Tab-separated table of C-alpha atoms in Angstrom:
chain	number	residue	atom	x	y	z
A	287	UNK	CA	10.996	20.960	89.297
A	288	UNK	CA	7.740	20.465	91.153
A	289	UNK	CA	9.493	19.096	94.244
A	290	UNK	CA	11.630	22.253	94.466
A	291	UNK	CA	8.527	24.455	94.480
A	292	UNK	CA	6.983	22.405	97.270
A	293	UNK	CA	10.195	22.561	99.314
A	294	UNK	CA	10.292	26.366	99.283
A	295	UNK	CA	7.620	26.571	101.964
A	296	UNK	CA	9.111	23.882	104.181
A	297	UNK	CA	8.770	25.963	107.371
A	298	UNK	CA	4.991	25.735	107.422
A	299	UNK	CA	3.571	22.656	109.087
A	300	UNK	CA	0.206	20.991	109.356
A	301	UNK	CA	0.624	20.518	113.122
A	302	UNK	CA	0.895	24.145	114.211
A	303	UNK	CA	-1.446	26.894	115.325
A	304	UNK	CA	-2.682	29.194	112.537
A	305	UNK	CA	-0.774	32.460	112.370
A	306	UNK	CA	-3.975	34.501	112.400
A	307	UNK	CA	-7.719	34.099	112.586
A	308	UNK	CA	-8.356	34.274	108.833
A	309	UNK	CA	-8.571	31.220	106.579
A	310	UNK	CA	-5.017	31.586	105.303
A	311	UNK	CA	-3.631	32.377	101.859
A	312	UNK	CA	-5.609	31.642	98.713
A	313	UNK	CA	-3.627	30.240	95.788
A	314	UNK	CA	-4.808	31.065	92.276
A	315	UNK	CA	-4.388	28.226	89.798
A	316	UNK	CA	-2.293	29.026	86.754
A	317	UNK	CA	-4.531	29.414	83.698
A	318	UNK	CA	-3.093	28.709	80.238
A	319	UNK	CA	-4.352	29.141	76.689
A	320	UNK	CA	-5.619	25.848	75.279
A	321	UNK	CA	-6.571	24.830	71.771
A	322	UNK	CA	-7.318	21.213	70.717
A	323	UNK	CA	-5.673	20.103	67.458
A	324	UNK	CA	-7.181	16.623	67.014
A	325	UNK	CA	-9.509	17.379	64.097
A	326	UNK	CA	-7.686	14.938	61.826
A	327	UNK	CA	-8.499	12.093	64.241
A	328	UNK	CA	-12.242	12.764	64.042
A	329	UNK	CA	-14.126	10.213	61.951
A	330	UNK	CA	-17.296	11.639	60.409
A	331	UNK	CA	-19.464	9.322	58.364
A	332	UNK	CA	-18.272	5.789	59.112
A	333	UNK	CA	-18.205	3.199	56.367
A	334	UNK	CA	-16.252	-0.058	56.457
A	335	UNK	CA	-16.905	-1.123	52.861
A	336	UNK	CA	-13.485	0.070	51.620
A	337	UNK	CA	-10.322	-2.001	51.306
A	338	UNK	CA	-7.383	-1.331	53.608
A	339	UNK	CA	-5.008	-1.115	50.639
A	340	UNK	CA	-6.034	2.542	50.248
A	341	UNK	CA	-4.448	3.602	53.546
A	342	UNK	CA	-1.133	1.975	52.582
A	343	UNK	CA	-1.221	3.717	49.195
A	344	UNK	CA	-2.007	7.074	50.811
A	345	UNK	CA	0.773	6.538	53.375
A	346	UNK	CA	3.384	5.802	50.717
A	347	UNK	CA	2.230	8.710	48.553
A	348	UNK	CA	2.532	11.161	51.463
A	349	UNK	CA	5.864	9.811	52.700
A	350	UNK	CA	7.660	9.330	49.362
A	351	UNK	CA	8.691	13.009	48.833
A	352	UNK	CA	9.898	13.273	52.439
A	353	UNK	CA	12.032	10.147	52.200
A	354	UNK	CA	13.377	11.051	48.748
A	355	UNK	CA	14.605	14.353	50.165
A	356	UNK	CA	16.055	12.609	53.209
A	357	UNK	CA	17.837	10.059	50.989
A	358	UNK	CA	19.421	12.838	48.933
A	359	UNK	CA	20.638	14.512	52.119
A	360	UNK	CA	22.232	11.280	53.342
A	361	UNK	CA	23.583	9.705	50.151
A	362	UNK	CA	24.100	12.776	47.966
A	363	UNK	CA	21.915	14.771	45.616
A	364	UNK	CA	22.955	12.569	42.672
A	365	UNK	CA	21.723	9.332	44.257
A	366	UNK	CA	19.638	7.252	41.868
A	367	UNK	CA	16.071	6.812	43.200
A	368	UNK	CA	14.267	3.958	41.475
A	369	UNK	CA	10.864	2.307	41.643
A	370	UNK	CA	10.788	-1.478	41.850
A	371	UNK	CA	9.480	-1.827	38.296
A	372	UNK	CA	12.584	0.032	37.007
A	373	UNK	CA	15.093	-1.915	39.103
A	374	UNK	CA	18.105	-3.376	37.269
A	375	UNK	CA	20.295	-6.191	38.567
A	376	UNK	CA	23.558	-4.985	40.112
A	377	UNK	CA	22.675	-1.279	39.908
A	378	UNK	CA	23.374	0.767	43.053
A	379	UNK	CA	20.232	2.772	43.784
A	380	UNK	CA	17.757	3.926	46.409
A	381	UNK	CA	14.205	2.630	46.776
A	382	UNK	CA	11.386	4.124	48.839
A	383	UNK	CA	8.717	1.672	49.944
A	384	UNK	CA	6.630	0.139	52.704
A	385	UNK	CA	8.017	-2.696	54.807
A	386	UNK	CA	6.108	-5.938	55.192
A	387	UNK	CA	7.382	-8.548	57.663
A	388	UNK	CA	6.238	-12.076	56.915
A	389	UNK	CA	5.952	-13.760	60.307
A	390	UNK	CA	5.321	-17.454	60.843
A	391	UNK	CA	4.052	-16.916	64.397
A	392	UNK	CA	1.720	-14.030	63.585
A	393	UNK	CA	-1.838	-14.880	64.705
A	394	UNK	CA	-4.168	-15.743	61.853
A	395	UNK	CA	-7.902	-16.316	61.863
A	396	UNK	CA	-7.392	-19.381	59.648
A	397	UNK	CA	-4.999	-20.892	62.183
A	398	UNK	CA	-7.397	-20.153	65.009
A	399	UNK	CA	-10.146	-22.298	63.450
A	400	UNK	CA	-8.465	-25.421	64.751
A	401	UNK	CA	-11.564	-27.630	64.533
A	402	UNK	CA	-11.755	-27.356	60.741
A	403	UNK	CA	-8.029	-27.861	60.177
A	404	UNK	CA	-7.423	-30.446	62.912
A	405	UNK	CA	-4.727	-28.221	64.380
A	406	UNK	CA	-3.895	-27.405	67.956
A	407	UNK	CA	-4.719	-23.835	68.995
A	408	UNK	CA	-1.782	-21.439	69.036
A	409	UNK	CA	-0.398	-20.698	72.507
A	410	UNK	CA	-0.494	-17.119	73.734
A	411	UNK	CA	2.831	-15.377	73.197
A	412	UNK	CA	4.424	-12.188	74.468
A	413	UNK	CA	6.275	-11.776	71.147
A	414	UNK	CA	5.662	-13.185	67.688
A	415	UNK	CA	9.139	-12.815	66.137
A	416	UNK	CA	11.192	-15.821	65.047
A	417	UNK	CA	14.298	-16.716	63.022
A	418	UNK	CA	12.195	-17.566	59.963
A	419	UNK	CA	10.769	-14.042	59.552
A	420	UNK	CA	11.328	-12.323	56.201
A	421	UNK	CA	11.454	-8.630	55.308
A	422	UNK	CA	9.796	-7.491	52.090
A	423	UNK	CA	9.666	-3.990	50.595
A	424	UNK	CA	6.613	-2.957	48.597
A	425	UNK	CA	5.755	0.030	46.434
A	426	UNK	CA	2.679	0.747	44.306
A	427	UNK	CA	3.321	-2.076	41.829
A	428	UNK	CA	5.791	-4.688	43.062
A	429	UNK	CA	7.578	-6.184	46.056
A	430	UNK	CA	11.073	-7.556	46.709
A	431	UNK	CA	12.706	-9.530	49.524
A	432	UNK	CA	15.384	-7.773	51.564
A	433	UNK	CA	18.665	-8.968	53.015
A	434	UNK	CA	21.833	-7.314	54.264
A	435	UNK	CA	22.385	-4.549	56.805
A	436	UNK	CA	18.891	-4.081	58.176
A	437	UNK	CA	17.644	-5.309	61.539
A	438	UNK	CA	14.848	-7.706	60.650
A	439	UNK	CA	13.608	-8.223	64.208
A	440	UNK	CA	13.437	-4.509	64.997
A	441	UNK	CA	11.431	-3.579	61.898
A	442	UNK	CA	7.640	-3.794	61.780
A	443	UNK	CA	5.079	-4.000	59.002
A	444	UNK	CA	3.819	-0.655	57.686
A	445	UNK	CA	7.012	1.360	58.156
A	446	UNK	CA	7.875	3.538	55.143
A	447	UNK	CA	11.663	3.782	54.724
A	448	UNK	CA	14.324	4.431	52.071
A	449	UNK	CA	16.922	1.716	51.414
A	450	UNK	CA	20.202	1.911	49.500
A	451	UNK	CA	21.876	-1.050	47.833
A	452	UNK	CA	21.488	-3.296	44.808
A	453	UNK	CA	19.561	-6.324	43.585
A	454	UNK	CA	22.061	-9.184	43.612
A	455	UNK	CA	21.250	-12.671	44.804
A	456	UNK	CA	18.271	-14.614	43.443
A	457	UNK	CA	16.066	-11.568	43.034
A	458	UNK	CA	16.743	-10.265	46.550
A	459	UNK	CA	17.761	-6.698	47.308
A	460	UNK	CA	20.955	-6.424	49.372
A	461	UNK	CA	20.610	-3.460	51.721
A	462	UNK	CA	23.787	-1.491	52.478
A	463	UNK	CA	22.123	1.382	54.334
A	464	UNK	CA	18.629	2.592	55.120
A	465	UNK	CA	17.113	5.772	56.511
A	466	UNK	CA	13.875	6.959	58.060
A	467	UNK	CA	12.071	10.240	57.518
A	468	UNK	CA	13.370	11.446	60.930
A	469	UNK	CA	11.784	14.184	63.010
A	470	UNK	CA	9.324	16.527	61.234
A	471	UNK	CA	9.741	20.328	61.408
A	472	UNK	CA	8.873	21.953	64.713
A	473	UNK	CA	7.521	25.371	65.654
A	474	UNK	CA	9.581	27.186	68.257
A	475	UNK	CA	8.442	26.808	71.836
A	476	UNK	CA	7.759	30.138	73.637
A	477	UNK	CA	10.315	31.079	76.276
A	478	UNK	CA	8.589	31.426	79.653
A	479	UNK	CA	10.342	31.720	83.014
A	480	UNK	CA	7.439	30.803	85.302
A	481	UNK	CA	6.776	27.134	86.029
A	482	UNK	CA	3.643	25.599	84.491
A	483	UNK	CA	2.803	21.946	84.946
A	484	UNK	CA	0.626	19.380	83.188
A	485	UNK	CA	-0.199	16.193	85.093
A	486	UNK	CA	-0.250	13.015	82.973
A	487	UNK	CA	-2.096	10.001	84.402
A	488	UNK	CA	-2.929	6.699	82.742
A	489	UNK	CA	-4.490	3.331	83.542
A	490	UNK	CA	-6.722	4.176	86.502
A	491	UNK	CA	-8.265	0.700	86.255
A	492	UNK	CA	-11.592	1.572	87.900
A	493	UNK	CA	-13.849	-1.376	88.609
A	494	UNK	CA	-11.067	-3.696	89.761
A	495	UNK	CA	-10.839	-5.298	93.202
A	496	UNK	CA	-7.707	-3.401	94.274
A	497	UNK	CA	-8.832	-1.119	97.099
A	498	UNK	CA	-5.351	0.290	97.690
A	499	UNK	CA	-5.290	1.729	94.162
A	500	UNK	CA	-8.514	3.621	94.920
A	501	UNK	CA	-6.923	5.175	98.001
A	502	UNK	CA	-3.907	6.235	95.966
A	503	UNK	CA	-6.213	7.668	93.309
A	504	UNK	CA	-8.103	9.705	95.898
A	505	UNK	CA	-4.768	11.001	97.221
A	506	UNK	CA	-3.947	12.114	93.680
A	507	UNK	CA	-7.276	13.943	93.334
A	508	UNK	CA	-6.846	15.621	96.736
A	509	UNK	CA	-3.321	16.716	95.847
A	510	UNK	CA	-4.406	18.294	92.564
A	511	UNK	CA	-7.415	20.050	94.093
A	512	UNK	CA	-5.326	21.480	96.953
A	513	UNK	CA	-6.909	19.459	99.764
A	514	UNK	CA	-3.724	17.589	100.653
A	515	UNK	CA	-0.541	18.803	102.301
A	516	UNK	CA	0.638	22.078	103.763
A	517	UNK	CA	0.751	25.528	102.187
A	518	UNK	CA	3.917	24.709	100.262
A	519	UNK	CA	2.329	21.705	98.567
A	520	UNK	CA	-0.877	23.643	97.924
A	521	UNK	CA	1.057	26.448	96.217
A	522	UNK	CA	2.787	23.812	94.070
A	523	UNK	CA	-0.549	22.183	93.194
A	524	UNK	CA	-1.838	25.588	92.052
A	525	UNK	CA	0.807	25.519	89.299
A	526	UNK	CA	-0.741	22.369	87.786
A	527	UNK	CA	-2.647	23.996	84.954
A	528	UNK	CA	-4.113	20.867	83.355
A	529	UNK	CA	-4.693	17.145	83.966
A	530	UNK	CA	-4.600	14.624	81.104
A	531	UNK	CA	-6.000	11.120	81.593
A	532	UNK	CA	-4.493	8.848	78.940
A	533	UNK	CA	-6.801	5.860	78.561
A	534	UNK	CA	-7.688	2.587	80.307
A	535	UNK	CA	-9.701	4.457	82.896
A	536	UNK	CA	-11.710	1.273	83.419
A	537	UNK	CA	-10.284	-2.085	84.417
A	538	UNK	CA	-10.174	-5.034	82.054
A	539	UNK	CA	-12.329	-6.936	84.547
A	540	UNK	CA	-15.294	-4.693	83.609
A	541	UNK	CA	-15.376	-6.267	80.148
A	542	UNK	CA	-17.671	-9.285	80.517
A	543	UNK	CA	-17.313	-10.929	77.128
A	544	UNK	CA	-19.415	-13.933	78.152
A	545	UNK	CA	-22.521	-11.826	78.848
A	546	UNK	CA	-23.552	-11.799	75.178
A	547	UNK	CA	-23.500	-15.594	74.950
A	548	UNK	CA	-25.361	-16.330	78.201
A	549	UNK	CA	-29.126	-16.995	78.174
A	550	UNK	CA	-31.214	-13.892	78.839
A	551	UNK	CA	-32.873	-15.351	81.919
A	552	UNK	CA	-29.420	-15.535	83.569
A	553	UNK	CA	-28.568	-11.897	82.856
A	554	UNK	CA	-32.002	-10.318	83.237
A	555	UNK	CA	-31.295	-8.735	86.631
A	556	UNK	CA	-27.538	-8.276	86.296
A	557	UNK	CA	-25.735	-5.065	85.501
A	558	UNK	CA	-22.620	-4.683	83.383
A	559	UNK	CA	-19.478	-4.102	85.423
A	560	UNK	CA	-18.640	-1.036	83.382
A	561	UNK	CA	-21.764	0.828	84.588
A	562	UNK	CA	-20.585	1.118	88.191
A	563	UNK	CA	-17.044	1.936	87.057
A	564	UNK	CA	-18.285	4.764	84.818
A	565	UNK	CA	-20.289	6.223	87.725
A	566	UNK	CA	-17.149	6.143	89.873
A	567	UNK	CA	-15.163	7.793	87.095
A	568	UNK	CA	-17.830	10.487	86.798
A	569	UNK	CA	-17.508	11.276	90.512
A	570	UNK	CA	-13.703	11.551	90.254
A	571	UNK	CA	-13.932	13.755	87.180
A	572	UNK	CA	-16.450	15.958	88.985
A	573	UNK	CA	-13.918	16.574	91.751
A	574	UNK	CA	-11.137	17.328	89.274
A	575	UNK	CA	-13.120	19.410	86.775
A	576	UNK	CA	-14.393	21.666	89.572
A	577	UNK	CA	-10.795	22.728	90.223
A	578	UNK	CA	-8.675	22.205	87.091
A	579	UNK	CA	-9.174	21.629	83.316
A	580	UNK	CA	-9.167	17.920	82.448
A	581	UNK	CA	-8.617	16.100	79.144
A	582	UNK	CA	-10.056	12.557	79.064
A	583	UNK	CA	-8.773	10.103	76.451
A	584	UNK	CA	-10.317	6.639	75.879
A	585	UNK	CA	-8.222	3.475	75.944
A	586	UNK	CA	-8.288	-0.196	75.061
A	587	UNK	CA	-10.534	-1.215	77.983
A	588	UNK	CA	-12.887	1.774	77.841
A	589	UNK	CA	-16.444	1.837	76.396
A	590	UNK	CA	-15.781	3.383	73.004
A	591	UNK	CA	-14.957	2.140	69.506
A	592	UNK	CA	-12.147	-0.439	69.271
A	593	UNK	CA	-10.371	0.791	66.135
A	594	UNK	CA	-7.986	3.742	66.076
A	595	UNK	CA	-8.551	6.619	66.165
A	596	UNK	CA	-10.821	6.061	69.156
A	597	UNK	CA	-13.531	8.691	69.323
A	598	UNK	CA	-14.224	10.716	72.500
A	599	UNK	CA	-16.553	9.467	75.229
A	600	UNK	CA	-20.135	10.687	74.934
A	601	UNK	CA	-20.986	13.420	77.431
A	602	UNK	CA	-24.149	11.620	78.542
A	603	UNK	CA	-21.933	9.037	80.256
A	604	UNK	CA	-20.817	11.698	82.752
A	605	UNK	CA	-23.939	13.522	84.022
A	606	UNK	CA	-22.132	15.023	87.038
A	607	UNK	CA	-18.875	16.223	85.502
A	608	UNK	CA	-20.102	17.134	81.998
A	609	UNK	CA	-21.720	20.321	83.336
A	610	UNK	CA	-18.245	21.786	83.856
A	611	UNK	CA	-16.743	23.536	80.806
A	612	UNK	CA	-13.290	22.483	82.058
A	613	UNK	CA	-13.993	18.831	81.092
A	614	UNK	CA	-12.691	18.030	77.605
A	615	UNK	CA	-13.574	14.609	76.168
A	616	UNK	CA	-10.954	14.017	73.470
A	617	UNK	CA	-9.930	11.331	71.002
A	618	UNK	CA	-7.125	8.779	71.087
A	619	UNK	CA	-4.615	9.786	69.672
A	620	UNK	CA	-4.862	13.289	71.133
A	621	UNK	CA	-3.087	16.470	70.123
A	622	UNK	CA	-3.385	19.876	71.773
A	623	UNK	CA	-1.615	23.208	72.019
A	624	UNK	CA	-1.186	24.399	75.624
A	625	UNK	CA	0.163	27.944	75.796
A	626	UNK	CA	2.339	27.398	72.722
A	627	UNK	CA	3.560	23.915	73.727
A	628	UNK	CA	2.259	21.129	71.470
A	629	UNK	CA	1.385	17.820	73.144
A	630	UNK	CA	0.745	14.621	71.190
A	631	UNK	CA	0.216	11.109	72.438
A	632	UNK	CA	-1.795	7.922	72.612
A	633	UNK	CA	-3.166	5.599	75.261
A	634	UNK	CA	-0.477	3.047	74.420
A	635	UNK	CA	-2.063	0.591	71.968
A	636	UNK	CA	0.372	1.510	69.181
A	637	UNK	CA	3.433	1.031	71.400
A	638	UNK	CA	2.236	-2.266	72.890
A	639	UNK	CA	1.484	-3.644	69.423
A	640	UNK	CA	4.979	-2.784	68.125
A	641	UNK	CA	6.443	-4.405	71.242
A	642	UNK	CA	4.694	-7.680	70.402
A	643	UNK	CA	5.860	-7.767	66.786
A	644	UNK	CA	9.468	-6.549	67.157
A	645	UNK	CA	12.517	-7.171	69.317
A	646	UNK	CA	12.151	-3.810	71.091
A	647	UNK	CA	11.053	-4.053	74.727
A	648	UNK	CA	11.433	-0.478	75.963
A	649	UNK	CA	8.320	1.664	75.490
A	650	UNK	CA	10.559	4.734	75.328
A	651	UNK	CA	12.644	3.242	72.506
A	652	UNK	CA	9.488	2.386	70.556
A	653	UNK	CA	8.158	5.899	71.131
A	654	UNK	CA	11.358	7.374	69.685
A	655	UNK	CA	11.240	4.964	66.753
A	656	UNK	CA	7.695	6.005	65.777
A	657	UNK	CA	8.770	9.647	65.934
A	658	UNK	CA	11.706	8.998	63.592
A	659	UNK	CA	9.375	7.069	61.265
A	660	UNK	CA	7.017	10.086	61.383
A	661	UNK	CA	4.129	7.733	62.014
A	662	UNK	CA	2.071	7.174	65.147
A	663	UNK	CA	0.943	3.621	64.380
A	664	UNK	CA	2.900	1.920	61.569
A	665	UNK	CA	1.456	-1.535	62.400
A	666	UNK	CA	-2.094	-0.315	61.710
A	667	UNK	CA	-4.072	-1.801	60.020
A	668	UNK	CA	-2.033	-5.033	59.827
A	669	UNK	CA	-2.005	-6.053	63.498
A	670	UNK	CA	-3.611	-2.976	65.072
A	671	UNK	CA	-7.208	-2.124	64.244
A	672	UNK	CA	-7.832	1.231	62.572
A	673	UNK	CA	-10.492	2.912	60.472
A	674	UNK	CA	-10.110	2.282	56.680
A	675	UNK	CA	-9.020	5.750	55.554
A	676	UNK	CA	-8.546	6.016	51.802
A	677	UNK	CA	-7.565	9.597	50.887
A	678	UNK	CA	-5.142	10.342	53.715
A	679	UNK	CA	-3.344	8.736	56.622
A	680	UNK	CA	-4.019	10.845	59.742
A	681	UNK	CA	-1.329	9.040	61.741
A	682	UNK	CA	1.508	10.626	59.736
A	683	UNK	CA	3.318	13.268	61.803
A	684	UNK	CA	3.405	16.496	59.813
A	685	UNK	CA	4.602	18.667	62.714
A	686	UNK	CA	6.946	17.718	65.520
A	687	UNK	CA	5.386	17.939	69.004
A	688	UNK	CA	7.182	19.356	72.030
A	689	UNK	CA	5.825	16.618	74.327
A	690	UNK	CA	5.232	13.126	72.919
A	691	UNK	CA	3.688	10.625	75.336
A	692	UNK	CA	2.342	7.099	75.513
A	693	UNK	CA	0.063	5.741	78.223
A	694	UNK	CA	-0.254	2.449	80.124
A	695	UNK	CA	3.448	1.671	80.240
A	696	UNK	CA	4.810	-0.764	82.864
A	697	UNK	CA	7.183	1.878	84.288
A	698	UNK	CA	7.809	5.609	84.089
A	699	UNK	CA	10.536	6.820	81.745
A	700	UNK	CA	11.367	10.066	79.973
A	701	UNK	CA	13.961	11.430	77.581
A	702	UNK	CA	14.692	14.782	75.963
A	703	UNK	CA	15.300	14.022	72.283
A	704	UNK	CA	17.075	16.513	70.028
A	705	UNK	CA	16.544	16.372	66.275
A	706	UNK	CA	18.874	17.197	63.373
A	707	UNK	CA	17.254	20.602	62.764
A	708	UNK	CA	17.207	21.781	66.366
A	709	UNK	CA	13.967	20.058	67.414
A	710	UNK	CA	13.524	19.339	71.114
A	711	UNK	CA	10.977	16.698	72.096
A	712	UNK	CA	10.220	15.333	75.539
A	713	UNK	CA	9.375	11.630	75.302
A	714	UNK	CA	7.289	10.339	78.216
A	715	UNK	CA	5.972	6.863	78.991
A	716	UNK	CA	3.124	7.217	81.513
A	717	UNK	CA	2.967	4.249	83.914
A	718	UNK	CA	-0.239	2.389	84.632
A	719	UNK	CA	-1.553	4.039	87.786
A	720	UNK	CA	-3.504	1.026	89.089
A	721	UNK	CA	-0.313	-1.033	89.421
A	722	UNK	CA	2.384	1.612	90.042
A	723	UNK	CA	0.480	4.400	91.889
A	724	UNK	CA	2.574	6.831	89.829
A	725	UNK	CA	1.713	9.834	87.659
A	726	UNK	CA	3.927	12.248	85.675
A	727	UNK	CA	4.389	16.001	86.003
A	728	UNK	CA	5.639	17.866	82.930
A	729	UNK	CA	7.000	21.402	83.272
A	730	UNK	CA	5.976	23.209	80.091
A	731	UNK	CA	8.525	25.994	80.588
A	732	UNK	CA	11.596	23.711	80.774
A	733	UNK	CA	10.296	20.375	79.362
A	734	UNK	CA	11.452	18.699	82.569
A	735	UNK	CA	9.498	15.657	83.709
A	736	UNK	CA	9.328	13.880	87.042
A	737	UNK	CA	7.201	11.068	88.501
A	738	UNK	CA	4.947	11.620	91.477
A	739	UNK	CA	4.050	8.489	93.459
A	740	UNK	CA	1.211	7.816	95.876
A	741	UNK	CA	1.726	4.930	98.265
A	742	UNK	CA	-1.059	3.777	100.564
A	743	UNK	CA	-1.858	1.131	103.141
A	744	UNK	CA	-1.556	-2.422	101.899
A	745	UNK	CA	-2.493	-5.766	103.401
A	746	UNK	CA	1.146	-6.854	103.328
A	747	UNK	CA	2.432	-3.762	105.162
A	748	UNK	CA	3.222	-3.749	108.861
A	749	UNK	CA	1.684	-1.518	111.503
A	750	UNK	CA	4.231	1.234	110.911
A	751	UNK	CA	3.117	1.759	107.313
A	752	UNK	CA	2.045	5.281	106.420
A	753	UNK	CA	0.442	7.002	103.480
A	754	UNK	CA	3.075	8.848	101.465
A	755	UNK	CA	3.168	11.230	98.547
A	756	UNK	CA	6.638	11.414	97.014
A	757	UNK	CA	8.009	13.501	94.196
C-alpha cells in the first residue's frame, strides 16, 4: 500500500540538518505505457433527427446472443427460448428482452406544464419509486407485464435480461428466475512486483465559496508533485504514475441559468462564473502536468455537452497546461490501458440516475449491478440524456476492465469483485473532493485501493487545529 511505502523512510525528518551540502536525493517518477481506448465514445457528425428507438433495438440485438448463451448455462442447453410473439399460455420458457418500468412519480414534461393543466408542480424527490410501479418486458415486436420473483424496485428501465417462467394470469408473465449477462471476458493482467499507483480524484468544485477545499486541493497538488512531506513521502509520490480527474471540476454555482433570461443591459459588464473557475483549473493542471501525466474527464457541471458520452474539453480552454504533452483531455465515459491494466469509468451521472429510479442507495452496489448487466448506462436515454445512436450501443461492455470506477460519490468505497470465469475487477467509488477532501490511490500491481485525505484549517476548528495528510 502507499502508506507502507511512505513509512519505510520514517527516520528522515523535515526538522533536521541536511546530511550533506548537496540538494539531496532525486526521485524519478515511474513511467508507464499508456494507450487510450475511448474511440467508441467519440461522436463524429452530430445529428439529432433520429428516433431513440434505434438505440434500444441495437442494444437488444447485441445483447440477445449473450443472454441466450447465459440462459442455457443456467437453465440447461434444452431450455426453450421464445420471442413474445411466439409465447403460449402455460408454457415454461425463457424470454430475452428489455425492461421498462412504468413509474407514476417519474418526472414528465406534460406534468411540469402545470399552468395548462391546472395542476400543482411536482415536488422535488430523492427517489421516484412507489408501490404502483409496474415492470414490463419488451422485445422487437411486443411487450408483456411481469410478476413473480423479480425485484421491481431494484430494476431500472433499459436493462436487458433473460427471464424464465410462464404466461399465466390475465396475460401476465410469472417470473420464476431471471439472469443477467454477467461479467464480460477479461484479458489477463500482467504480473508486476513493483508498486505503481494511479490517483483518482473527482468533484473538485472550483468556483465555489469554500476556501478550505482550495487549501486541501493545493495540498493534493503539492503531494503529487513532490513538494510536500519528507523524503519518504516524496519517494512514495514518485510512484504515482498518473492522475485521473473524474468530472465536476467546476462547482454547480458557476452555472448561472438566469443569465440567458436577463436583459442585456444588466449583463453587459458581467462575466460568467465558469470563466474564472476554468482559469483556476488551468493553473492547477499546469502544476500537475509539469510533473505527472493527467487525464481530465468532463462532468455534469462542466462546460461541455450535456448528453452522454460527453466529449473532451477543448484545448483552447487551457492555454497554460495544454502546452504539456502529459495533459490528456478525454471523454466521459473514459477507458484506457495503463501498462496492461484496463481502466473504465464515468463521472457518476449513470450511477446517480440509477439511484434515483431504483431502491439501491449504495454507489458501489449500483456499480456492480451495471457491470453484471454489461451496460454502463441502462437508464439512457429514458431518464439520462445520451446521443441517439442507431447502429450500435457504445455503452455495452464487450471487455471486462480491471479497474471500474465512478466519480462524485458521497463517500469512498471499494471492492474486489471476482467473476465466474476468473475475472478480477476493482470497483471504486471516488468521493467528491470538495466536500470530503479525499482522493483514491489504486495500486495497479495488486489492485489494492486506499483513500488519501487532506484536512485543512476550518472556521469551526480550534487553535490547535493543524493541516494533515492521512493515508
